[in-house]
Amino acid sequence: ILNVEQSPQSLHVQEGDSTNFTCSFPSSNFYALHWYRWETAKSPEALFVMTLNGDEKKKGRISATLNTKEGYSYLYIKGSQPEDSATYLCAFTGSARQLTFGSGTQLTVLP
Amino acid sequence: NAGVMQNPRHLVRRRGQEARLRCSPMKGHSHVYWYRQLPEEGLKFMVYLQKENIIDESGMPKERFSAEFPKEGPSILRIQQVVRGDSAAYFCASSPPNQLSSGANVLTFGAGSRLTVL
């Protein structure tokens, strides 16, 4: 059984604050690490896929880093806005090639 | 370019009945994945299929659940003799073919099918 852990489980921040959350995953048999954004009543949407140790990806105010040796990834949001409120999921792909999702971090940005 | 289409969006069944959930992948996508979200839980992998082929069904319960992705038509997740514990949201996702492997492919998710077993 693969353990993909995300922390914190939920988070409330004020508009304009920067924040980050963590995804930890098995460091062996690593193939890829994905981040998805899931808004209430919608489908999960892909943010990033990272495959190489040290990878950093950025999309607007959101960025992510990857450390495959120690098995963690960070997602950063700079200057949070209310529209960033969503559940952020990470997913690990190992040798089995299917995605194993964490339980997500539920972010609420207060205006 | 329609996304991943799932139907029905909501399905109500009585215990013992059968539930069939359908998923049409995005155009050009040949890989289909089914995930289940139980109440208060995250997305749990069930099965990964390509056309006419089950690649990985390690997440499927051993009994009553089956999945197919025929040459023509949508992928179908079938649950026989449903029980209350099958009540969940079932999400389908698709990805394009990848010459190297499918692990780094981005998944496009459907809106989900919510099954309620009375």
PDB file of C-alpha atoms in Angstrom:
ATOM      1  CA  ILE A   1       0.000   0.000   0.000  1.00  0.00           C
ATOM      2  CA  LEU A   2       1.439   3.355  -1.047  1.00  0.00           C
ATOM      3  CA  ASN A   3       1.205   6.167   1.504  1.00  0.00           C
ATOM      4  CA  VAL A   4       0.813   9.647   0.104  1.00  0.00           C
ATOM      5  CA  GLU A   5       0.393  12.066   2.968  1.00  0.00           C
ATOM      6  CA  GLN A   6      -0.623  15.686   2.737  1.00  0.00           C
ATOM      7  CA  SER A   7      -0.449  18.316   5.430  1.00  0.00           C
ATOM      8  CA  PRO A   8      -2.105  20.250   6.760  1.00  0.00           C
ATOM      9  CA  GLN A   9      -5.527  18.703   6.200  1.00  0.00           C
ATOM     10  CA  SER A  10      -7.113  22.146   6.087  1.00  0.00           C
ATOM     11  CA  LEU A  11      -5.925  25.705   6.196  1.00  0.00           C
ATOM     12  CA  HIS A  12      -7.510  29.135   6.525  1.00  0.00           C
ATOM     13  CA  VAL A  13      -5.525  32.173   5.416  1.00  0.00           C
ATOM     14  CA  GLN A  14      -6.289  35.840   4.905  1.00  0.00           C
ATOM     15  CA  GLU A  15      -6.408  37.323   1.426  1.00  0.00           C
ATOM     16  CA  GLY A  16      -2.930  38.443   0.460  1.00  0.00           C
ATOM     17  CA  ASP A  17      -1.120  35.936   2.672  1.00  0.00           C
ATOM     18  CA  SER A  18       1.320  33.493   1.144  1.00  0.00           C
ATOM     19  CA  THR A  19       1.007  29.872   2.110  1.00  0.00           C
ATOM     20  CA  ASN A  20       2.422  26.447   1.420  1.00  0.00           C
ATOM     21  CA  PHE A  21       1.518  22.828   1.962  1.00  0.00           C
ATOM     22  CA  THR A  22       3.361  19.549   1.913  1.00  0.00           C
ATOM     23  CA  CYS A  23       3.018  16.239   0.127  1.00  0.00           C
ATOM     24  CA  SER A  24       5.125  13.283   1.233  1.00  0.00           C
ATOM     25  CA  PHE A  25       5.406  10.108  -0.808  1.00  0.00           C
ATOM     26  CA  PRO A  26       7.523   6.951  -1.108  1.00  0.00           C
ATOM     27  CA  SER A  27      11.056   7.781  -2.218  1.00  0.00           C
ATOM     28  CA  SER A  28      11.523   4.422  -3.939  1.00  0.00           C
ATOM     29  CA  ASN A  29      10.203   3.500  -7.388  1.00  0.00           C
ATOM     30  CA  PHE A  30       9.407   7.137  -8.084  1.00  0.00           C
ATOM     31  CA  TYR A  31       8.150   8.087 -11.510  1.00  0.00           C
ATOM     32  CA  ALA A  32       6.166  11.331 -11.224  1.00  0.00           C
ATOM     33  CA  LEU A  33       4.467  13.636  -8.762  1.00  0.00           C
ATOM     34  CA  HIS A  34       1.296  15.494  -9.727  1.00  0.00           C
ATOM     35  CA  TRP A  35      -0.555  18.419  -8.163  1.00  0.00           C
ATOM     36  CA  TYR A  36      -4.265  18.955  -8.812  1.00  0.00           C
ATOM     37  CA  ARG A  37      -6.648  21.690  -7.785  1.00  0.00           C
ATOM     38  CA  TRP A  38     -10.213  20.685  -6.907  1.00  0.00           C
ATOM     39  CA  GLU A  39     -12.847  23.326  -6.469  1.00  0.00           C
ATOM     40  CA  THR A  40     -16.137  22.454  -4.827  1.00  0.00           C
ATOM     41  CA  ALA A  41     -18.708  21.040  -7.277  1.00  0.00           C
ATOM     42  CA  LYS A  42     -16.110  20.825 -10.049  1.00  0.00           C
ATOM     43  CA  SER A  43     -13.617  18.237 -11.306  1.00  0.00           C
ATOM     44  CA  PRO A  44      -9.977  18.069 -10.227  1.00  0.00           C
ATOM     45  CA  GLU A  45      -7.790  20.076 -12.590  1.00  0.00           C
ATOM     46  CA  ALA A  46      -4.106  19.435 -13.179  1.00  0.00           C
ATOM     47  CA  LEU A  47      -1.642  22.059 -11.993  1.00  0.00           C
ATOM     48  CA  PHE A  48       1.773  20.437 -12.359  1.00  0.00           C
ATOM     49  CA  VAL A  49       3.520  17.185 -13.178  1.00  0.00           C
ATOM     50  CA  MET A  50       7.104  16.825 -11.984  1.00  0.00           C
ATOM     51  CA  THR A  51       9.438  13.955 -12.721  1.00  0.00           C
ATOM     52  CA  LEU A  52      12.983  15.046 -11.832  1.00  0.00           C
ATOM     53  CA  ASN A  53      14.527  15.604  -8.421  1.00  0.00           C
ATOM     54  CA  GLY A  54      14.904  19.341  -7.893  1.00  0.00           C
ATOM     55  CA  ASP A  55      12.147  20.199 -10.388  1.00  0.00           C
ATOM     56  CA  GLU A  56      10.403  23.478  -9.812  1.00  0.00           C
ATOM     57  CA  LYS A  57       7.236  24.449 -11.653  1.00  0.00           C
ATOM     58  CA  LYS A  58       5.375  27.735 -11.651  1.00  0.00           C
ATOM     59  CA  LYS A  59       1.979  28.863 -12.897  1.00  0.00           C
ATOM     60  CA  GLY A  60       1.119  32.437 -12.011  1.00  0.00           C
ATOM     61  CA  ARG A  61       1.161  32.775  -8.220  1.00  0.00           C
ATOM     62  CA  ILE A  62       1.373  29.025  -7.655  1.00  0.00           C
ATOM     63  CA  SER A  63       4.622  27.080  -7.666  1.00  0.00           C
ATOM     64  CA  ALA A  64       5.812  23.646  -6.627  1.00  0.00           C
ATOM     65  CA  THR A  65       9.086  21.967  -5.784  1.00  0.00           C
ATOM     66  CA  LEU A  66      10.107  18.332  -5.743  1.00  0.00           C
ATOM     67  CA  ASN A  67      12.587  16.335  -3.673  1.00  0.00           C
ATOM     68  CA  THR A  68      12.505  12.702  -4.756  1.00  0.00           C
ATOM     69  CA  LYS A  69      15.404  11.602  -2.545  1.00  0.00           C
ATOM     70  CA  GLU A  70      13.563  12.440   0.650  1.00  0.00           C
ATOM     71  CA  GLY A  71      10.084  12.001  -0.792  1.00  0.00           C
ATOM     72  CA  TYR A  72       8.374  15.357  -0.492  1.00  0.00           C
ATOM     73  CA  SER A  73       6.918  18.154  -2.586  1.00  0.00           C
ATOM     74  CA  TYR A  74       5.826  21.622  -1.555  1.00  0.00           C
ATOM     75  CA  LEU A  75       3.101  23.703  -3.158  1.00  0.00           C
ATOM     76  CA  TYR A  76       3.354  27.451  -2.641  1.00  0.00           C
ATOM     77  CA  ILE A  77       0.704  30.099  -3.221  1.00  0.00           C
ATOM     78  CA  LYS A  78       1.877  33.699  -3.181  1.00  0.00           C
ATOM     79  CA  GLY A  79      -0.592  36.439  -2.286  1.00  0.00           C
ATOM     80  CA  SER A  80      -3.599  34.154  -1.819  1.00  0.00           C
ATOM     81  CA  GLN A  81      -6.909  35.259  -3.314  1.00  0.00           C
ATOM     82  CA  PRO A  82     -10.427  34.033  -2.462  1.00  0.00           C
ATOM     83  CA  GLU A  83     -10.577  32.280  -5.844  1.00  0.00           C
ATOM     84  CA  ASP A  84      -7.637  30.117  -4.717  1.00  0.00           C
ATOM     85  CA  SER A  85      -9.970  28.444  -2.224  1.00  0.00           C
ATOM     86  CA  ALA A  86     -10.032  24.769  -3.184  1.00  0.00           C
ATOM     87  CA  THR A  87      -8.697  21.380  -2.190  1.00  0.00           C
ATOM     88  CA  TYR A  88      -5.169  20.796  -3.442  1.00  0.00           C
ATOM     89  CA  LEU A  89      -4.357  17.173  -4.175  1.00  0.00           C
ATOM     90  CA  CYS A  90      -1.025  15.607  -4.811  1.00  0.00           C
ATOM     91  CA  ALA A  91      -0.663  12.251  -6.548  1.00  0.00           C
ATOM     92  CA  PHE A  92       2.308   9.915  -6.726  1.00  0.00           C
ATOM     93  CA  THR A  93       3.114   7.694  -9.677  1.00  0.00           C
ATOM     94  CA  GLY A  94       5.428   4.768  -9.103  1.00  0.00           C
ATOM     95  CA  SER A  95       6.308   1.718 -11.093  1.00  0.00           C
ATOM     96  CA  ALA A  96       2.648   0.747 -11.354  1.00  0.00           C
ATOM     97  CA  ARG A  97       2.061   3.874 -13.434  1.00  0.00           C
ATOM     98  CA  GLN A  98      -1.293   4.691 -11.901  1.00  0.00           C
ATOM     99  CA  LEU A  99      -1.770   7.779  -9.704  1.00  0.00           C
ATOM    100  CA  THR A 100      -2.147   7.361  -5.949  1.00  0.00           C
ATOM    101  CA  PHE A 101      -3.731  10.480  -4.475  1.00  0.00           C
ATOM    102  CA  GLY A 102      -3.267  12.021  -1.069  1.00  0.00           C
ATOM    103  CA  SER A 103      -6.320  13.159   0.893  1.00  0.00           C
ATOM    104  CA  GLY A 104      -5.717  16.765  -0.025  1.00  0.00           C
ATOM    105  CA  THR A 105      -5.244  20.087   1.722  1.00  0.00           C
ATOM    106  CA  GLN A 106      -8.420  22.158   1.875  1.00  0.00           C
ATOM    107  CA  LEU A 107      -7.529  25.830   1.531  1.00  0.00           C
ATOM    108  CA  THR A 108      -9.931  28.620   2.434  1.00  0.00           C
ATOM    109  CA  VAL A 109      -8.862  32.173   1.650  1.00  0.00           C
ATOM    110  CA  LEU A 110     -10.801  34.710   3.690  1.00  0.00           C
ATOM    111  CA  PRO A 111     -11.482  38.120   2.112  1.00  0.00           C
TER     112      PRO A 111
ATOM    113  CA  ASN B   1     -13.552  19.712 -27.769  1.00  0.00           C
ATOM    114  CA  ALA B   2     -15.696  18.104 -25.095  1.00  0.00           C
ATOM    115  CA  GLY B   3     -13.978  17.030 -21.925  1.00  0.00           C
ATOM    116  CA  VAL B   4     -14.472  13.762 -20.114  1.00  0.00           C
ATOM    117  CA  MET B   5     -18.175  13.006 -20.068  1.00  0.00           C
ATOM    118  CA  GLN B   6     -19.680  10.933 -17.307  1.00  0.00           C
ATOM    119  CA  ASN B   7     -23.251   9.819 -16.968  1.00  0.00           C
ATOM    120  CA  PRO B   8     -25.432   9.632 -15.139  1.00  0.00           C
ATOM    121  CA  ARG B   9     -24.410  12.439 -12.816  1.00  0.00           C
ATOM    122  CA  HIS B  10     -26.629  11.044 -10.105  1.00  0.00           C
ATOM    123  CA  LEU B  11     -27.882   7.502  -9.736  1.00  0.00           C
ATOM    124  CA  VAL B  12     -30.098   6.079  -7.033  1.00  0.00           C
ATOM    125  CA  ARG B  13     -30.329   2.320  -6.591  1.00  0.00           C
ATOM    126  CA  ARG B  14     -31.894   0.016  -4.040  1.00  0.00           C
ATOM    127  CA  ARG B  15     -29.812  -2.642  -2.379  1.00  0.00           C
ATOM    128  CA  GLY B  16     -29.355  -5.632  -4.672  1.00  0.00           C
ATOM    129  CA  GLN B  17     -29.801  -3.702  -7.922  1.00  0.00           C
ATOM    130  CA  GLU B  18     -27.124  -3.088 -10.520  1.00  0.00           C
ATOM    131  CA  ALA B  19     -25.423   0.237 -11.194  1.00  0.00           C
ATOM    132  CA  ARG B  20     -23.791   1.114 -14.500  1.00  0.00           C
ATOM    133  CA  LEU B  21     -21.665   4.217 -14.794  1.00  0.00           C
ATOM    134  CA  ARG B  22     -20.430   5.424 -18.152  1.00  0.00           C
ATOM    135  CA  CYS B  23     -17.414   7.462 -19.128  1.00  0.00           C
ATOM    136  CA  SER B  24     -16.482   8.877 -22.513  1.00  0.00           C
ATOM    137  CA  PRO B  25     -12.863  10.034 -22.541  1.00  0.00           C
ATOM    138  CA  MET B  26     -11.620  13.195 -24.141  1.00  0.00           C
ATOM    139  CA  LYS B  27     -11.125  13.024 -27.878  1.00  0.00           C
ATOM    140  CA  GLY B  28      -7.743  11.528 -28.618  1.00  0.00           C
ATOM    141  CA  HIS B  29      -7.374   9.972 -25.175  1.00  0.00           C
ATOM    142  CA  SER B  30      -6.999   6.215 -25.068  1.00  0.00           C
ATOM    143  CA  HIS B  31      -6.392   5.662 -21.352  1.00  0.00           C
ATOM    144  CA  VAL B  32      -9.232   5.653 -18.830  1.00  0.00           C
ATOM    145  CA  TYR B  33      -9.010   5.573 -15.043  1.00  0.00           C
ATOM    146  CA  TRP B  34     -11.768   5.099 -12.483  1.00  0.00           C
ATOM    147  CA  TYR B  35     -11.504   6.538  -8.977  1.00  0.00           C
ATOM    148  CA  ARG B  36     -13.916   6.335  -6.062  1.00  0.00           C
ATOM    149  CA  GLN B  37     -14.433   8.976  -3.425  1.00  0.00           C
ATOM    150  CA  LEU B  38     -16.146   7.670  -0.316  1.00  0.00           C
ATOM    151  CA  PRO B  39     -17.711  10.209   2.065  1.00  0.00           C
ATOM    152  CA  GLU B  40     -15.042  12.143   3.981  1.00  0.00           C
ATOM    153  CA  GLU B  41     -12.256  10.365   2.084  1.00  0.00           C
ATOM    154  CA  GLY B  42      -9.954  11.148  -0.829  1.00  0.00           C
ATOM    155  CA  LEU B  43      -9.816   9.703  -4.317  1.00  0.00           C
ATOM    156  CA  LYS B  44      -9.051   5.994  -4.316  1.00  0.00           C
ATOM    157  CA  PHE B  45      -7.780   4.313  -7.473  1.00  0.00           C
ATOM    158  CA  MET B  46      -9.933   1.500  -8.802  1.00  0.00           C
ATOM    159  CA  VAL B  47      -8.933   0.525 -12.311  1.00  0.00           C
ATOM    160  CA  TYR B  48      -6.911   1.662 -15.317  1.00  0.00           C
ATOM    161  CA  LEU B  49      -7.938   0.625 -18.822  1.00  0.00           C
ATOM    162  CA  GLN B  50      -6.942   1.075 -22.401  1.00  0.00           C
ATOM    163  CA  LYS B  51      -9.172   0.128 -25.300  1.00  0.00           C
ATOM    164  CA  GLU B  52     -10.225  -3.521 -24.881  1.00  0.00           C
ATOM    165  CA  ASN B  53      -7.611  -4.025 -22.191  1.00  0.00           C
ATOM    166  CA  ILE B  54      -7.507  -3.803 -18.397  1.00  0.00           C
ATOM    167  CA  ILE B  55      -4.030  -2.583 -17.455  1.00  0.00           C
ATOM    168  CA  ASP B  56      -4.312  -2.391 -13.672  1.00  0.00           C
ATOM    169  CA  GLU B  57      -7.318  -3.376 -11.570  1.00  0.00           C
ATOM    170  CA  SER B  58      -5.510  -3.540  -8.259  1.00  0.00           C
ATOM    171  CA  GLY B  59      -7.958  -1.103  -6.669  1.00  0.00           C
ATOM    172  CA  MET B  60     -11.123  -2.907  -7.665  1.00  0.00           C
ATOM    173  CA  PRO B  61     -13.041  -4.860  -5.036  1.00  0.00           C
ATOM    174  CA  LYS B  62     -12.785  -8.554  -5.858  1.00  0.00           C
ATOM    175  CA  GLU B  63     -16.506  -9.134  -6.091  1.00  0.00           C
ATOM    176  CA  ARG B  64     -19.443  -7.347  -7.724  1.00  0.00           C
ATOM    177  CA  PHE B  65     -17.298  -4.696  -9.476  1.00  0.00           C
ATOM    178  CA  SER B  66     -16.179  -4.858 -13.092  1.00  0.00           C
ATOM    179  CA  ALA B  67     -14.989  -2.407 -15.706  1.00  0.00           C
ATOM    180  CA  GLU B  68     -14.606  -2.432 -19.433  1.00  0.00           C
ATOM    181  CA  PHE B  69     -13.483  -0.099 -22.183  1.00  0.00           C
ATOM    182  CA  PRO B  70     -14.673  -1.584 -25.472  1.00  0.00           C
ATOM    183  CA  LYS B  71     -13.309  -0.794 -28.897  1.00  0.00           C
ATOM    184  CA  GLU B  72     -16.383   1.306 -29.588  1.00  0.00           C
ATOM    185  CA  GLY B  73     -18.308   3.281 -27.006  1.00  0.00           C
ATOM    186  CA  PRO B  74     -17.674   4.517 -23.493  1.00  0.00           C
ATOM    187  CA  SER B  75     -15.927   2.859 -20.601  1.00  0.00           C
ATOM    188  CA  ILE B  76     -18.391   1.278 -18.182  1.00  0.00           C
ATOM    189  CA  LEU B  77     -18.010   0.665 -14.479  1.00  0.00           C
ATOM    190  CA  ARG B  78     -20.523  -1.934 -13.389  1.00  0.00           C
ATOM    191  CA  ILE B  79     -21.494  -2.672  -9.806  1.00  0.00           C
ATOM    192  CA  GLN B  80     -23.701  -5.691  -9.265  1.00  0.00           C
ATOM    193  CA  GLN B  81     -25.928  -6.266  -6.235  1.00  0.00           C
ATOM    194  CA  VAL B  82     -25.160  -2.854  -4.772  1.00  0.00           C
ATOM    195  CA  VAL B  83     -24.915  -2.372  -1.017  1.00  0.00           C
ATOM    196  CA  ARG B  84     -25.124   0.815   1.034  1.00  0.00           C
ATOM    197  CA  GLY B  85     -21.336   0.926   1.331  1.00  0.00           C
ATOM    198  CA  ASP B  86     -21.097   1.418  -2.439  1.00  0.00           C
ATOM    199  CA  SER B  87     -22.614   4.892  -2.056  1.00  0.00           C
ATOM    200  CA  ALA B  88     -19.888   7.221  -3.266  1.00  0.00           C
ATOM    201  CA  ALA B  89     -18.818   9.562  -6.029  1.00  0.00           C
ATOM    202  CA  TYR B  90     -17.174   7.719  -8.906  1.00  0.00           C
ATOM    203  CA  PHE B  91     -14.787   9.762 -11.002  1.00  0.00           C
ATOM    204  CA  CYS B  92     -13.473   8.878 -14.411  1.00  0.00           C
ATOM    205  CA  ALA B  93     -10.333  10.421 -15.857  1.00  0.00           C
ATOM    206  CA  SER B  94      -8.616  10.036 -19.196  1.00  0.00           C
ATOM    207  CA  SER B  95      -5.153  10.683 -20.567  1.00  0.00           C
ATOM    208  CA  PRO B  96      -3.552  10.609 -23.985  1.00  0.00           C
ATOM    209  CA  PRO B  97      -1.385   7.745 -25.174  1.00  0.00           C
ATOM    210  CA  ASN B  98       2.257   8.108 -24.249  1.00  0.00           C
ATOM    211  CA  GLN B  99       4.996   6.343 -26.148  1.00  0.00           C
ATOM    212  CA  LEU B 100       7.188   6.022 -23.084  1.00  0.00           C
ATOM    213  CA  SER B 101       4.684   5.310 -20.326  1.00  0.00           C
ATOM    214  CA  SER B 102       1.531   6.700 -18.824  1.00  0.00           C
ATOM    215  CA  GLY B 103       2.831   7.686 -15.424  1.00  0.00           C
ATOM    216  CA  ALA B 104       3.557  11.315 -16.198  1.00  0.00           C
ATOM    217  CA  ASN B 105       0.436  11.893 -18.234  1.00  0.00           C
ATOM    218  CA  VAL B 106      -1.860  14.573 -16.936  1.00  0.00           C
ATOM    219  CA  LEU B 107      -5.319  13.236 -16.162  1.00  0.00           C
ATOM    220  CA  THR B 108      -8.438  15.071 -17.240  1.00  0.00           C
ATOM    221  CA  PHE B 109     -11.289  14.309 -14.902  1.00  0.00           C
ATOM    222  CA  GLY B 110     -14.986  14.078 -15.525  1.00  0.00           C
ATOM    223  CA  ALA B 111     -17.537  15.664 -13.229  1.00  0.00           C
ATOM    224  CA  GLY B 112     -18.216  12.392 -11.455  1.00  0.00           C
ATOM    225  CA  SER B 113     -21.212  10.132 -10.957  1.00  0.00           C
ATOM    226  CA  ARG B 114     -22.744  10.132  -7.522  1.00  0.00           C
ATOM    227  CA  LEU B 115     -24.243   6.778  -6.571  1.00  0.00           C
ATOM    228  CA  THR B 116     -26.688   6.576  -3.707  1.00  0.00           C
ATOM    229  CA  VAL B 117     -27.793   3.162  -2.502  1.00  0.00           C
ATOM    230  CA  LEU B 118     -31.014   3.148  -0.500  1.00  0.00           C
TER     231      LEU B 118
END
